[in-house]
Coordinates of C-alpha atoms in Angstrom, one line a residue:
X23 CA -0.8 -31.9 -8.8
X24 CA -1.7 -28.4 -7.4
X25 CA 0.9 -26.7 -5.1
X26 CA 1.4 -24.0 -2.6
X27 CA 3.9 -21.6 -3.4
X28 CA 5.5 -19.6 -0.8
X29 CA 7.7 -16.2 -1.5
X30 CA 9.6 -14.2 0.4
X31 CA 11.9 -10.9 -1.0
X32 CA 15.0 -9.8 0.8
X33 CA 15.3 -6.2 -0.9
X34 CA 18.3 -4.4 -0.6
X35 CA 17.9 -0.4 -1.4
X36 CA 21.1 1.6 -1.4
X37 CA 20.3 4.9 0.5
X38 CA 20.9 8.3 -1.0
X39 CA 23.6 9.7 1.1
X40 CA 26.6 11.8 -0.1
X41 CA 29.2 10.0 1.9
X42 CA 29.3 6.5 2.5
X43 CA 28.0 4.4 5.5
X44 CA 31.5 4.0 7.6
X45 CA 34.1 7.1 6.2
X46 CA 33.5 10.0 4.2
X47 CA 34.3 8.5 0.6
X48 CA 31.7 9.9 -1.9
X49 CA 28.8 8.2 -3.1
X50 CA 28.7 9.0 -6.6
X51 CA 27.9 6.1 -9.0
X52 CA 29.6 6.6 -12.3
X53 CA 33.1 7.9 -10.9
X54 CA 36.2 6.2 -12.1
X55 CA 37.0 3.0 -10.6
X56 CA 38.6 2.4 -7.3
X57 CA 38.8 6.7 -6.9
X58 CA 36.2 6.8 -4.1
X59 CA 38.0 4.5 -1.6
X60 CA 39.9 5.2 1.4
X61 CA 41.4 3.0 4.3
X62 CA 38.4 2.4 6.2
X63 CA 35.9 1.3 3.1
X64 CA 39.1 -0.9 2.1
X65 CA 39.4 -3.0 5.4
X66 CA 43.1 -1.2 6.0
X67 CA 44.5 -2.8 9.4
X68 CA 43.9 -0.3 12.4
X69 CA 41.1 1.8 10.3
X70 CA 38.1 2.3 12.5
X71 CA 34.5 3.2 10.9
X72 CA 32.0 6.0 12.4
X73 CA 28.5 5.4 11.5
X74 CA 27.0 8.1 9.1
X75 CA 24.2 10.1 11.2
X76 CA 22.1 10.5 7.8
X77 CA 22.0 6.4 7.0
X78 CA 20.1 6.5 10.9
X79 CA 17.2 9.2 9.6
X80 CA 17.0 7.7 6.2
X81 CA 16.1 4.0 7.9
X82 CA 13.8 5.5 10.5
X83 CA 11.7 7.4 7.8
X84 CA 11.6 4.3 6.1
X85 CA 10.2 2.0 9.8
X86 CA 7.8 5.1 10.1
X87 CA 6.3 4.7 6.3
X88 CA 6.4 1.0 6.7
X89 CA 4.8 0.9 10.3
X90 CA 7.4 -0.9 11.4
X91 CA 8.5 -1.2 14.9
X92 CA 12.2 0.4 16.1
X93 CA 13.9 -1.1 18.0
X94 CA 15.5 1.5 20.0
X95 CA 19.1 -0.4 21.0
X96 CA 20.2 -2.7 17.9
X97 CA 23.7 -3.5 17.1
X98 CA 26.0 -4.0 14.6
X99 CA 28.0 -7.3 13.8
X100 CA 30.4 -8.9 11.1
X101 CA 29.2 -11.5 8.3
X102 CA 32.0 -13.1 6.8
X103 CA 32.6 -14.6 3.8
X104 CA 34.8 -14.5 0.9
X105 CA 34.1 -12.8 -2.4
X106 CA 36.9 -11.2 -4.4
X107 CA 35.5 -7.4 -4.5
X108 CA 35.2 -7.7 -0.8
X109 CA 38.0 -6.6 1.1
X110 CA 37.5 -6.7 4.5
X111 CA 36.2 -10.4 4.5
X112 CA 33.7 -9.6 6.5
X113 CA 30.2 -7.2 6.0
X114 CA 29.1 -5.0 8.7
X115 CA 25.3 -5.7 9.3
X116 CA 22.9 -6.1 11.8
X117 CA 21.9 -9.2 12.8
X118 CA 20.5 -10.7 16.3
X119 CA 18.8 -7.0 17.0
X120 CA 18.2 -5.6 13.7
X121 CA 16.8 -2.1 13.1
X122 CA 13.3 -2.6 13.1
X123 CA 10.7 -5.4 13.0
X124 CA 7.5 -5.9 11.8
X125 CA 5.2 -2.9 9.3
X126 CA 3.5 -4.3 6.3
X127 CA 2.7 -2.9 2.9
X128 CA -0.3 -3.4 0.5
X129 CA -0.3 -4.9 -2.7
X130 CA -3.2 -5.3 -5.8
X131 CA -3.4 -9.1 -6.1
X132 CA -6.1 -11.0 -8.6
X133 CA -7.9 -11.4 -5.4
X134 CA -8.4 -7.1 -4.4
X135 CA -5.8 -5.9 -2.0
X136 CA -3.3 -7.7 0.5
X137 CA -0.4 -6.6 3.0
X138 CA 2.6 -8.4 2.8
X139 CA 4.3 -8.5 6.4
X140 CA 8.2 -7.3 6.8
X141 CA 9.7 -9.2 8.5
X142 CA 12.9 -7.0 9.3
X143 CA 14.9 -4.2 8.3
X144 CA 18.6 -3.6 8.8
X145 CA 21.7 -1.6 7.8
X146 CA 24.5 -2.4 6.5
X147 CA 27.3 -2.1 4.1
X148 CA 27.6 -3.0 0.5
X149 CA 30.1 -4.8 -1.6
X150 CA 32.0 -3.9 -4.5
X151 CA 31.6 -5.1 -8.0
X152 CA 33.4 -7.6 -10.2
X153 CA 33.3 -7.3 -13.9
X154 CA 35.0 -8.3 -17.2
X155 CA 34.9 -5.4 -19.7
X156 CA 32.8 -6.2 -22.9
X157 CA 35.5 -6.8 -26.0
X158 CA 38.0 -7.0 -23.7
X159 CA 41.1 -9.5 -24.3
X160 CA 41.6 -9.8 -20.6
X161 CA 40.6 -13.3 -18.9
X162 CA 40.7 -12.4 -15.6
X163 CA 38.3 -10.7 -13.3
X164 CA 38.5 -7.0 -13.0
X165 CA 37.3 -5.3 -9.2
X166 CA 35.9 -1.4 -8.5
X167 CA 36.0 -1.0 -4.9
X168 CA 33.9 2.1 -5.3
X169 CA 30.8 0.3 -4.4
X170 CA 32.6 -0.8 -0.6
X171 CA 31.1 0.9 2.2
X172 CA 27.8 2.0 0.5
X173 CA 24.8 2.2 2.8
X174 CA 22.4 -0.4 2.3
X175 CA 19.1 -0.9 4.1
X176 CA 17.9 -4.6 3.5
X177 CA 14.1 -5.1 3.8
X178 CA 13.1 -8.7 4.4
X179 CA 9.4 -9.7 3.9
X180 CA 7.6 -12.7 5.6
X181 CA 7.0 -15.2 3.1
X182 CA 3.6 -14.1 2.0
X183 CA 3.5 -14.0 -1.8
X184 CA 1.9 -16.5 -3.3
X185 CA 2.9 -15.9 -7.3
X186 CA 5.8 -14.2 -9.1
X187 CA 2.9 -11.1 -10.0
X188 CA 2.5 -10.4 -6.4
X189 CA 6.5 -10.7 -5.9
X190 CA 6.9 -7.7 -8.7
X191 CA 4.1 -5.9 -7.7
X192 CA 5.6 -5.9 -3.9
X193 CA 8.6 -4.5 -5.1
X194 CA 7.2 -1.9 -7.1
X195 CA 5.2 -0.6 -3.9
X196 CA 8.1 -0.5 -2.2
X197 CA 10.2 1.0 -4.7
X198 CA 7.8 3.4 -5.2
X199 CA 7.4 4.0 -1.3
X200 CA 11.4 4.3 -0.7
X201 CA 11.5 6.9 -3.8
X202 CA 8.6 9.0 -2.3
X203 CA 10.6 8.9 0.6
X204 CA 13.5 10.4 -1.2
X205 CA 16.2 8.3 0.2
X206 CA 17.0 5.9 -2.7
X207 CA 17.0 6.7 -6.3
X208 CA 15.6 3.2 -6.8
X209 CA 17.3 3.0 -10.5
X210 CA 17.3 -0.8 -10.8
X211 CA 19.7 -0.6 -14.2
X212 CA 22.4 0.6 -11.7
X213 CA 22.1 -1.7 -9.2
X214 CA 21.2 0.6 -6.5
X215 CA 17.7 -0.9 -6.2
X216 CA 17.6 -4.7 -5.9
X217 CA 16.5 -8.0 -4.4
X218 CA 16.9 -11.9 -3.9
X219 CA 14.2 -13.9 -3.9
X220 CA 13.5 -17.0 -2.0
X221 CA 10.9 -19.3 -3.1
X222 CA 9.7 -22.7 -2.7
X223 CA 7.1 -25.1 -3.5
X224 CA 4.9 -27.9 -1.5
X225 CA 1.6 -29.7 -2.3
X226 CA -1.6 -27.9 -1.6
X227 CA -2.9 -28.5 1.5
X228 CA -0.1 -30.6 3.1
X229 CA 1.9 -28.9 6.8
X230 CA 5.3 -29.6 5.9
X231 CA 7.4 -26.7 4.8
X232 CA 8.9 -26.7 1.2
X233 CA 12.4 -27.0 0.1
X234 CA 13.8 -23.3 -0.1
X235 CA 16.3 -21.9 -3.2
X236 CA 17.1 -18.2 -3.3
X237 CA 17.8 -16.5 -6.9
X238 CA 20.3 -14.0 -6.4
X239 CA 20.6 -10.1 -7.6
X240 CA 17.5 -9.6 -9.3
X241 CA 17.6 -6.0 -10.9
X242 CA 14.0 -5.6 -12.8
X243 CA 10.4 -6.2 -12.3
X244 CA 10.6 -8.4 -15.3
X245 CA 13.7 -10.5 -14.7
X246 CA 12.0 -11.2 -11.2
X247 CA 8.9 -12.4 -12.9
X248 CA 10.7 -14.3 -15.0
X249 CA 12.8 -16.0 -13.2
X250 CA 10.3 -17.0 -10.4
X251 CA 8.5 -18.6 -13.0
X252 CA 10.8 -20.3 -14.3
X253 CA 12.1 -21.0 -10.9
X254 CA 8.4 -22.4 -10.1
X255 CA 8.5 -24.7 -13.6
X256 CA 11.6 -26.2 -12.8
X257 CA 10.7 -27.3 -8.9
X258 CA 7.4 -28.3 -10.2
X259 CA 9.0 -30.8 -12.7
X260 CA 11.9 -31.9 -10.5
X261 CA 8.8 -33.5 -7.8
X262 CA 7.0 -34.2 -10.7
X263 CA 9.3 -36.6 -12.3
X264 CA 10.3 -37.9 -9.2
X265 CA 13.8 -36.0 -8.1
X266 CA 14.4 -34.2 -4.8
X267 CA 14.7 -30.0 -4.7
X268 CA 18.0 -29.2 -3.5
X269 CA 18.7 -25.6 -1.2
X270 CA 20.9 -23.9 -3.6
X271 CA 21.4 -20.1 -4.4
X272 CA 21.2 -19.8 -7.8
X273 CA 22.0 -16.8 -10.0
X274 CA 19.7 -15.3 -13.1
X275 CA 20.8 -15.4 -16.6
X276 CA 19.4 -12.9 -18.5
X277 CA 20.5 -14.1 -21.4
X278 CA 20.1 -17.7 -21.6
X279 CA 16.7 -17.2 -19.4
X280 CA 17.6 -19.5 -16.6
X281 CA 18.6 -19.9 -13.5
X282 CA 22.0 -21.6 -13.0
X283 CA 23.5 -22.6 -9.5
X284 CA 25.9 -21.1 -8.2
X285 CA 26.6 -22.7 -4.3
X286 CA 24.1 -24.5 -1.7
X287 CA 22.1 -22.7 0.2
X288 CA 24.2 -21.3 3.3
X289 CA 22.8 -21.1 7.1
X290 CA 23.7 -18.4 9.3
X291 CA 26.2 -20.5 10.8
X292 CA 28.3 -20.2 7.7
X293 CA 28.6 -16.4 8.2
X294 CA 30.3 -16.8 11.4
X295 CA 28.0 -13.8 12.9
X296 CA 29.7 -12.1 15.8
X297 CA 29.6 -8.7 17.5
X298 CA 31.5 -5.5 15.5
X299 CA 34.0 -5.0 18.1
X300 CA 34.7 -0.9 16.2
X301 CA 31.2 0.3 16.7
X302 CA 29.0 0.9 20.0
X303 CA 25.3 0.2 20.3
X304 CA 23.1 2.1 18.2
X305 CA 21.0 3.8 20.7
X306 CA 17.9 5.7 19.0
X307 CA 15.5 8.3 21.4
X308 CA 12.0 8.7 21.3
X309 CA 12.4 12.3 21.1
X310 CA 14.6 11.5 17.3
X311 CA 11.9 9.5 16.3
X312 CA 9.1 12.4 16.8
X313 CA 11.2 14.4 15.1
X314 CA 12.0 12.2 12.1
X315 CA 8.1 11.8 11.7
X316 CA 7.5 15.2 10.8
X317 CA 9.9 14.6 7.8
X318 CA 7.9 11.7 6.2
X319 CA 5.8 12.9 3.0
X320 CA 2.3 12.0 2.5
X321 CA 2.6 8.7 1.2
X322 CA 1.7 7.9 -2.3
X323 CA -1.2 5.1 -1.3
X324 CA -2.7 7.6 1.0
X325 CA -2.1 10.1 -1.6
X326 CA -4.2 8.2 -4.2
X327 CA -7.0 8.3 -2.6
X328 CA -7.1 11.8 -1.5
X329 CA -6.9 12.8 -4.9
X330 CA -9.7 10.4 -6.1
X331 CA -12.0 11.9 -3.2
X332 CA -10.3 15.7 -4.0
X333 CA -10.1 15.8 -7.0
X334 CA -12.3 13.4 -8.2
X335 CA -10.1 11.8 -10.1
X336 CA -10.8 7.8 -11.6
X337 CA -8.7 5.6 -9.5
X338 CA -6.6 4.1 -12.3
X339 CA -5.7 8.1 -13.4
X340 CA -4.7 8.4 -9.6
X341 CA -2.7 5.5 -9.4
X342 CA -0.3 6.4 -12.5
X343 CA -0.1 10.3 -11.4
X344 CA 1.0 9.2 -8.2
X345 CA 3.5 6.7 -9.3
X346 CA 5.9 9.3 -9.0
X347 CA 5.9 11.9 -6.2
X348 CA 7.2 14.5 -8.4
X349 CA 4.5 13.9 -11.1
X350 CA 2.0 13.8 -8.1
X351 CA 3.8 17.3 -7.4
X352 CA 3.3 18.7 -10.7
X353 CA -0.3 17.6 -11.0
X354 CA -1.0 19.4 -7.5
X355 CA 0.8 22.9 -8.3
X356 CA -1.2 23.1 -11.6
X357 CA -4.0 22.1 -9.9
X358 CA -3.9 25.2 -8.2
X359 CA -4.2 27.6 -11.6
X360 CA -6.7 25.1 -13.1
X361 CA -9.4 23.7 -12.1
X362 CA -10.7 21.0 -14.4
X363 CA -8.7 18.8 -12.7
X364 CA -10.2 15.8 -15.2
X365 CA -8.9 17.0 -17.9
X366 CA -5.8 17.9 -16.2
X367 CA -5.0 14.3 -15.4
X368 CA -5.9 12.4 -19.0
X369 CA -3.4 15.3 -20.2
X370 CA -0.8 14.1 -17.6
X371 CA -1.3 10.8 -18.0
X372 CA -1.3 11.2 -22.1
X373 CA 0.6 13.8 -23.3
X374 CA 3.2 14.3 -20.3
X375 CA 4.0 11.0 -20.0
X376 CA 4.5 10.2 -24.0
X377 CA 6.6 13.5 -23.6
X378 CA 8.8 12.1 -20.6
X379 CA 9.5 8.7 -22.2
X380 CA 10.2 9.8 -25.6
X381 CA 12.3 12.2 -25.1
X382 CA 14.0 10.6 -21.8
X383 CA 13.4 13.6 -19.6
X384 CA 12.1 13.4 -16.0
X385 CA 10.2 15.7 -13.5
X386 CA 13.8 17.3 -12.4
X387 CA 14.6 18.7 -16.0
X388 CA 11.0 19.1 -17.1
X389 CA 10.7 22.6 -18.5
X390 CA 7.0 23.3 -18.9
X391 CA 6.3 25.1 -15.4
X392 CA 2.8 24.1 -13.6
X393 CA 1.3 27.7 -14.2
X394 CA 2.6 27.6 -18.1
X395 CA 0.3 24.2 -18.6
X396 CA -2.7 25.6 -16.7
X397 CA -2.7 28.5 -18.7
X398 CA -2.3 26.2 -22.0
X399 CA -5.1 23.8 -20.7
X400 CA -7.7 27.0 -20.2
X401 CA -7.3 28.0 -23.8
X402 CA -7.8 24.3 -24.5
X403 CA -11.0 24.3 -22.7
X404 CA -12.8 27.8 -24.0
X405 CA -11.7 26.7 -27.6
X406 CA -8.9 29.3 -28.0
X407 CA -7.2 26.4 -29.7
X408 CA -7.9 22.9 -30.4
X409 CA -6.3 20.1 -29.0
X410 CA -3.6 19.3 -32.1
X411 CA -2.7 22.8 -31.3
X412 CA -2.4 22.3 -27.6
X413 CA -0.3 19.4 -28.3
X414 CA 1.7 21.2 -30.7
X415 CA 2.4 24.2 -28.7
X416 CA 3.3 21.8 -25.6
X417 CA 5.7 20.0 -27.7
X418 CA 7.2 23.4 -28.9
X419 CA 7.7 24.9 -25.2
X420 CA 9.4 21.4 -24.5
X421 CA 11.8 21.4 -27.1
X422 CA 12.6 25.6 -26.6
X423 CA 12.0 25.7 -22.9
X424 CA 9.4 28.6 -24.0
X425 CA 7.0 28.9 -21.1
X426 CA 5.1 32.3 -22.5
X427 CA 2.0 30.1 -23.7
X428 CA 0.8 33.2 -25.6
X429 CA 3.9 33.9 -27.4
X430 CA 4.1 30.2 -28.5
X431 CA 0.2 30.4 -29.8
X432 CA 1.0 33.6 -31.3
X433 CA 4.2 32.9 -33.0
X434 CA 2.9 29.2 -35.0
X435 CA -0.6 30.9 -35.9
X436 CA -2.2 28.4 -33.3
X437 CA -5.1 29.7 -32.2
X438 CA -8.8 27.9 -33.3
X439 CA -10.3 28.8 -36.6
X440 CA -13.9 29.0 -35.4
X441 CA -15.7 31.3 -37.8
X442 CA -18.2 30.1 -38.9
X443 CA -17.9 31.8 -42.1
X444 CA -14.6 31.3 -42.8
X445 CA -15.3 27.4 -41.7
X446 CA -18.2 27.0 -44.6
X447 CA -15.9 28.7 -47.1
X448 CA -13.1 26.1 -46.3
X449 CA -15.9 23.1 -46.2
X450 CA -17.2 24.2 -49.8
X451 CA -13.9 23.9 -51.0
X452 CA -13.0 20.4 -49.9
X453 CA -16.1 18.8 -51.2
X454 CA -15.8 20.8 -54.7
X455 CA -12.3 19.6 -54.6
X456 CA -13.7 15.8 -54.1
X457 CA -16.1 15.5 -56.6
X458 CA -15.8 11.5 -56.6
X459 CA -16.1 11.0 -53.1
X460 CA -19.4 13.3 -52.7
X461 CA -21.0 11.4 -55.1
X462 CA -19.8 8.2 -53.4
X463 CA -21.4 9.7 -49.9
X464 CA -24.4 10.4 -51.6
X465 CA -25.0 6.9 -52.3
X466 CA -24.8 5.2 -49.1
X467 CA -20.9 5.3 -48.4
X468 CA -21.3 7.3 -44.7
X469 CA -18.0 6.6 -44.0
X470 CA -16.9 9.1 -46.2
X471 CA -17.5 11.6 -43.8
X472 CA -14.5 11.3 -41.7
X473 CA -12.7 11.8 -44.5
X474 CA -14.2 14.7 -45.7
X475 CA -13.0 16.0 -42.3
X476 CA -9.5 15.0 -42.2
X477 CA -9.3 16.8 -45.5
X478 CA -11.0 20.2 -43.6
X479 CA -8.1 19.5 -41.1
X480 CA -5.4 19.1 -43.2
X481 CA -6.4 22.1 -45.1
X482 CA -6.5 24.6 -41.9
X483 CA -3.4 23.0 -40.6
X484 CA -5.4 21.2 -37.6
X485 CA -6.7 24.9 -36.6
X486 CA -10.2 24.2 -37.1
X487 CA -13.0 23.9 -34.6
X488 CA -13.4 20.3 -34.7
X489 CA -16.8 20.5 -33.3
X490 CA -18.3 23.8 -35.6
X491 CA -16.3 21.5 -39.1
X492 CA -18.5 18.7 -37.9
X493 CA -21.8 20.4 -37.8
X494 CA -20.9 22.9 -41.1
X495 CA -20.5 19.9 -42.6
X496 CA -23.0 17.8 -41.7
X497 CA -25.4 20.5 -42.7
X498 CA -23.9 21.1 -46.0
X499 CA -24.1 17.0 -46.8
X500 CA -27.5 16.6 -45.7
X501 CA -28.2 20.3 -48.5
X502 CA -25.8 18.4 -51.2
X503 CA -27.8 15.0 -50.6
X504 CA -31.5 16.6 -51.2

């Protein structure tokens, strides 16, 4: 039997603030545990929270980039519910008028572009996080209360995804979007970017509405994947063979690779919603809104296609450079020095990134400046040096933070052996040295050939003209072969 499958992602992205959402406890992730706490992010009686001005901006650049509606009165309530690294008993969120309604984003789907609606977007307050340490003798649970009072902004989608691809590829654009943004770091190891995902299943064609499970806490692109299909396998079979899909919330084992309950599904009658009685309306002007506007970046869809249109770039080159704003930053400022703005990209999206992920380093601590590379690329392109020597000398100015290109070329004899005299000297001398393999070449073994030039290489220490070897030797083969 063929079925409908029906998605929907309630993404929660902790905002980058300094301070928390309610009191001015620090944000800082890998602080001891239970040092960034204070009476009000620990639910002390008579503690009263004030609502941090920068979590307002942060969520209204975020409406704005998704083309969401404001809502300019929502308010704030209490979700309660009992969970040991949750002090309060209760969550501050927003529910019957949330922050804003409505916006879309677009996603690549087998079947060319489609926008997946939001449903809502809210603020609210994180949790704090129960552990057991690994190698630890201790049985019982073990609470940082660091994590209390973090600003959250949950995104909820309608439920228009139709496969677990479309689910990941959804939160990568909005991951991406938030991070362009610059109010989330989006590092999904750290928790500070995740989502639950609700999915359920019915048979094609039929009106009824499927049975809905949510999977909890999903922290990576491929753990979502993953456990939506298995998620998918498992309701299929349960109808299948004849049994009934329950509503539960279940919870992802990475380990085992399945998804193991953990309660039924709750209603929003089980949160016992009611008004926060310690905070006021939050009132937002038109006037704020104007003024947030002129804050949001260029987004990165928009700025995809400018720079396939400006800088002619292919669209799968533009795509990966403006995965990241500040790699999108970086092409752009270099742009400015050099011009051949194709070759500028396949070295971005080649050398730079290999560079980046090998050696962990990002755009921040990057130490090749935009006007160092441009210079490096120009004596690329007018054969100065070749390209093992460009990598070499960009690999050098990495590891030394050397950005005098010259000095670099200079100091490890880089530059391009392309005298032709000095070329056919070098040539003459490989092939006397490889009496075997000429002969070989002579008699039908072509192949040979690259050899005889990864010899030429080896012997000028990469430095030779690649394009001048080729032809010296070409010339002197066809001489040797008459």
């Amino acid at each position: 039997m063929e079925y409908d499958v029906t998605i929907g992602l309630e993404v929660h992205a902790q905002l980058l603030t300094s301070t928390k959402i309610f009191c001015r406890c620090s944000t800082e992730y890998n602080s001891p545990p239970n040092t960034n706490t204070c009476p009000v992010c620990l639910g002390h009686p008579g503690v009263l929270p004030t609502l941090n001005k920068k979590v307002v901006e942060f969520a209204i650049m975020a409406a704005l980039a998704l083309r969401a509606n404001i809502n300019r009165k929502s308010f704030f309530s209490r979700k309660n519910y009992f969970y040991p690294d949750l002090p309060k008993g209760y969550q501050i969120t927003q529910y019957e008028v949330p922050f804003a309604t409505g916006g879309y984003i677009e996603i690549e789907t087998e079947n060319g572009k489609k926008a997946v609606r939001i449903r809502e977007m809210h603020i609210e307050e994180d949790a704090g996080k129960s552990f057991h340490p690994e190698g630890s003798c201790i049985e019982h649970t073990l609470v940082d209360m660091n994590r209390c009072g973090i600003p959250l902004l949950e995104i909820v989608s309608e439920p228009d995804i139709r496969s677990p691809k479309e689910a990941s590829n959804y939160l990568k654009r909005l991951r991406q979007l938030l991070r362009y943004l610059g109010i989330c770091a989006g590092n999904m190891e750290e928790g500070n970017f995740r989502c639950d995902a609700n999915i359920s299943i019915k048979p094609k064609g039929t009106s009824f509405p499927g049975v809905r499970r949510e999977l909890k806490n999903l922290n990576s692109f491929r753990f979502l994947e993953k456990a939506l299909e298995w998620e998918l396998n498992y309701q299929r079979t349960l109808v299948e063979t004849g049994g009934k899909i329950q509503p539960e919330t279940l919870c992802w084992d990475e380990k085992e690779l399945r998804a193991i309950p953990m309660r039924t599904k709750e209603t929003s009658s089980d949160y016992r919603y009611f008004p926060e009685p310690d905070l006021p309306p939050l009132v937002i002007s038109d006037e704020r809104i104007e003024e947030i506007k002129r804050l949001v970046p260029e987004l990165p869809w928009d700025r995809e296609k400018r720079f396939i249109s400006e800088y002619g770039l292919r669209g799968y080159d533009a795509t990966l450079i403006c995965s990241e704003r500040s790699i999108a930053d970086y092409f752009e400022q270099t742009a400015a020095k050099f011009k051949n703005f194709r070759l500028l990209a396949n070295w971005l999206t080649t050398e730079l990134f290999r560079e980046l992920s090998e050696r962990k380093l990002t755009m921040d601590n990057f130490p090749v400046k935009p006007e160092s590379l441009a210079l490096l690329l120009s004596f690329l392109e007018s054969d100065k040096i070749n390209l093992q020597s460009a990598k070499r000398a960009f690999s050098i100015m990495i590891s030394t933070g050397e950005n005098d290109v010259e000095k670099v070329i200079s100091e490890h004899n880089l530059l391009q052996i392309s005298d032709e005299v000095s070329l056919e000297t070098i040539v003459d001398d490989v092939l006397k040295g490889y009496p075997g393999e000429l002969e070989r070449y002579r008699q039908g073994k072509s192949s040979l050939f690259e050899f005889f030039i990864g010899q030429v290489m080896k012997k000028t220490k990469g430095k030779a003209n690649p394009q001048l070897a080729r032809e010296i030797l070409k010339r002197k083969l066809s001489t040797s072969s008459q």
